[in-house]
Amino acid sequence: MEQQLGNKPLATTNDSRYILLPICIIMDLIGMSSFTVPIIGEAFDVFWAPISAVVFFAMFKRKLGVIGGAFSFLEEILPGTDIIPTFTIAWILKYLVNTQKTII
């Protein structure tokens, strides 16, 4: 049952964007986890970077998926940049900032 606010229905819990948000946060946390183990963590990034890029593209597709997947790969492979929450930023750009236009 959908609740309504004025003439606009409120989002239901099965809305895919709200399923993607926790997944994005988990993906960012996995990427940031390399900071917990100083030397071994950077070696983990060599394996995690391509996985992160593929998952990013699969989640966001189209232009955002290609550009974001490449950025995610670089962010994970370059030392010291793992702190950037790439997946969460992309989710915000796609579902909160870009609500009027569906260019991405």
Coordinates of C-alpha atoms in Angstrom, one line a residue:
M1 CA 0.0 0.0 0.0
E2 CA 1.5 3.3 -1.0
Q3 CA 1.1 6.4 1.1
Q4 CA 0.6 9.7 -0.5
L5 CA 1.8 13.2 0.2
G6 CA -0.6 15.6 -1.6
N7 CA -1.0 14.1 -5.1
K8 CA 2.5 12.5 -5.1
P9 CA 2.9 8.9 -3.8
L10 CA 5.7 8.4 -1.3
A11 CA 8.4 5.9 -2.2
T12 CA 7.7 2.4 -1.2
T13 CA 10.3 0.2 0.5
N14 CA 10.6 -2.0 -2.7
D15 CA 11.7 1.0 -4.7
S16 CA 15.0 -0.1 -6.3
R17 CA 16.8 3.1 -5.5
Y18 CA 16.4 2.4 -1.8
I19 CA 17.7 -1.1 -2.3
L20 CA 20.8 0.3 -4.1
L21 CA 21.7 2.8 -1.4
P22 CA 22.8 0.2 1.2
I23 CA 24.6 -1.7 -1.5
C24 CA 26.5 1.5 -2.5
I25 CA 27.4 2.1 1.2
I26 CA 28.7 -1.5 1.6
M27 CA 30.7 -1.2 -1.6
D28 CA 32.3 2.0 -0.4
L29 CA 33.1 0.4 3.0
I30 CA 34.8 -2.5 1.3
G31 CA 36.9 -0.1 -0.7
M32 CA 37.8 1.9 2.4
S33 CA 38.7 -1.2 4.3
S34 CA 42.2 -1.2 2.8
F35 CA 43.1 1.6 5.2
T36 CA 42.8 -0.8 8.1
V37 CA 45.9 -2.9 7.1
P38 CA 48.6 -0.5 5.9
I39 CA 50.7 -2.5 3.4
I40 CA 48.4 -5.5 2.7
G41 CA 45.5 -3.1 2.1
E42 CA 47.1 -1.5 -0.9
A43 CA 47.8 -5.0 -2.4
F44 CA 44.0 -5.8 -1.9
D45 CA 43.2 -2.7 -4.0
V46 CA 44.9 -4.3 -7.0
F47 CA 42.2 -7.0 -6.9
W48 CA 39.4 -4.8 -5.7
A49 CA 39.7 -2.0 -8.3
P50 CA 38.5 -4.0 -11.3
I51 CA 35.8 -5.7 -9.3
S52 CA 34.6 -2.3 -8.1
A53 CA 34.6 -0.9 -11.7
V54 CA 32.5 -3.8 -13.0
V55 CA 30.0 -3.6 -10.2
F56 CA 29.8 0.2 -10.6
F57 CA 28.9 -0.2 -14.3
A58 CA 26.4 -3.0 -13.6
M59 CA 24.7 -0.8 -11.0
F60 CA 24.5 2.5 -12.8
K61 CA 24.8 1.6 -16.5
R62 CA 24.9 4.2 -19.4
K63 CA 27.0 7.3 -19.2
L64 CA 27.2 7.4 -15.3
G65 CA 28.2 3.7 -15.3
V66 CA 31.1 4.1 -17.8
I67 CA 32.5 7.3 -16.3
G68 CA 31.9 6.3 -12.7
G69 CA 33.3 2.8 -13.3
A70 CA 36.5 4.3 -14.7
F71 CA 36.7 6.8 -11.8
S72 CA 36.0 4.0 -9.3
F73 CA 38.8 1.9 -10.8
L74 CA 41.3 4.8 -10.6
E75 CA 40.1 5.8 -7.1
E76 CA 40.7 2.2 -5.8
I77 CA 44.0 1.6 -7.6
L78 CA 45.7 4.9 -6.6
P79 CA 47.1 4.9 -3.1
G80 CA 45.4 7.2 -0.5
T81 CA 42.2 7.8 -2.5
D82 CA 40.2 5.0 -1.1
I83 CA 38.4 7.4 1.3
I84 CA 36.3 8.8 -1.5
P85 CA 32.8 7.2 -1.3
T86 CA 32.4 6.9 -5.1
F87 CA 29.3 4.6 -5.1
T88 CA 27.4 6.8 -2.6
I89 CA 28.3 10.0 -4.5
A90 CA 27.0 8.4 -7.7
W91 CA 23.8 7.3 -6.0
I92 CA 23.2 10.9 -4.7
L93 CA 23.9 12.3 -8.2
K94 CA 21.6 9.9 -9.9
Y95 CA 18.6 9.9 -7.4
L96 CA 18.8 13.1 -5.5
V97 CA 20.5 15.8 -7.6
N98 CA 19.4 14.7 -11.0
T99 CA 15.7 14.2 -10.2
Q100 CA 14.4 16.7 -12.9
K101 CA 16.4 15.3 -15.8
T102 CA 17.2 11.7 -16.7
I103 CA 20.3 12.4 -18.7
I104 CA 22.5 10.0 -16.8

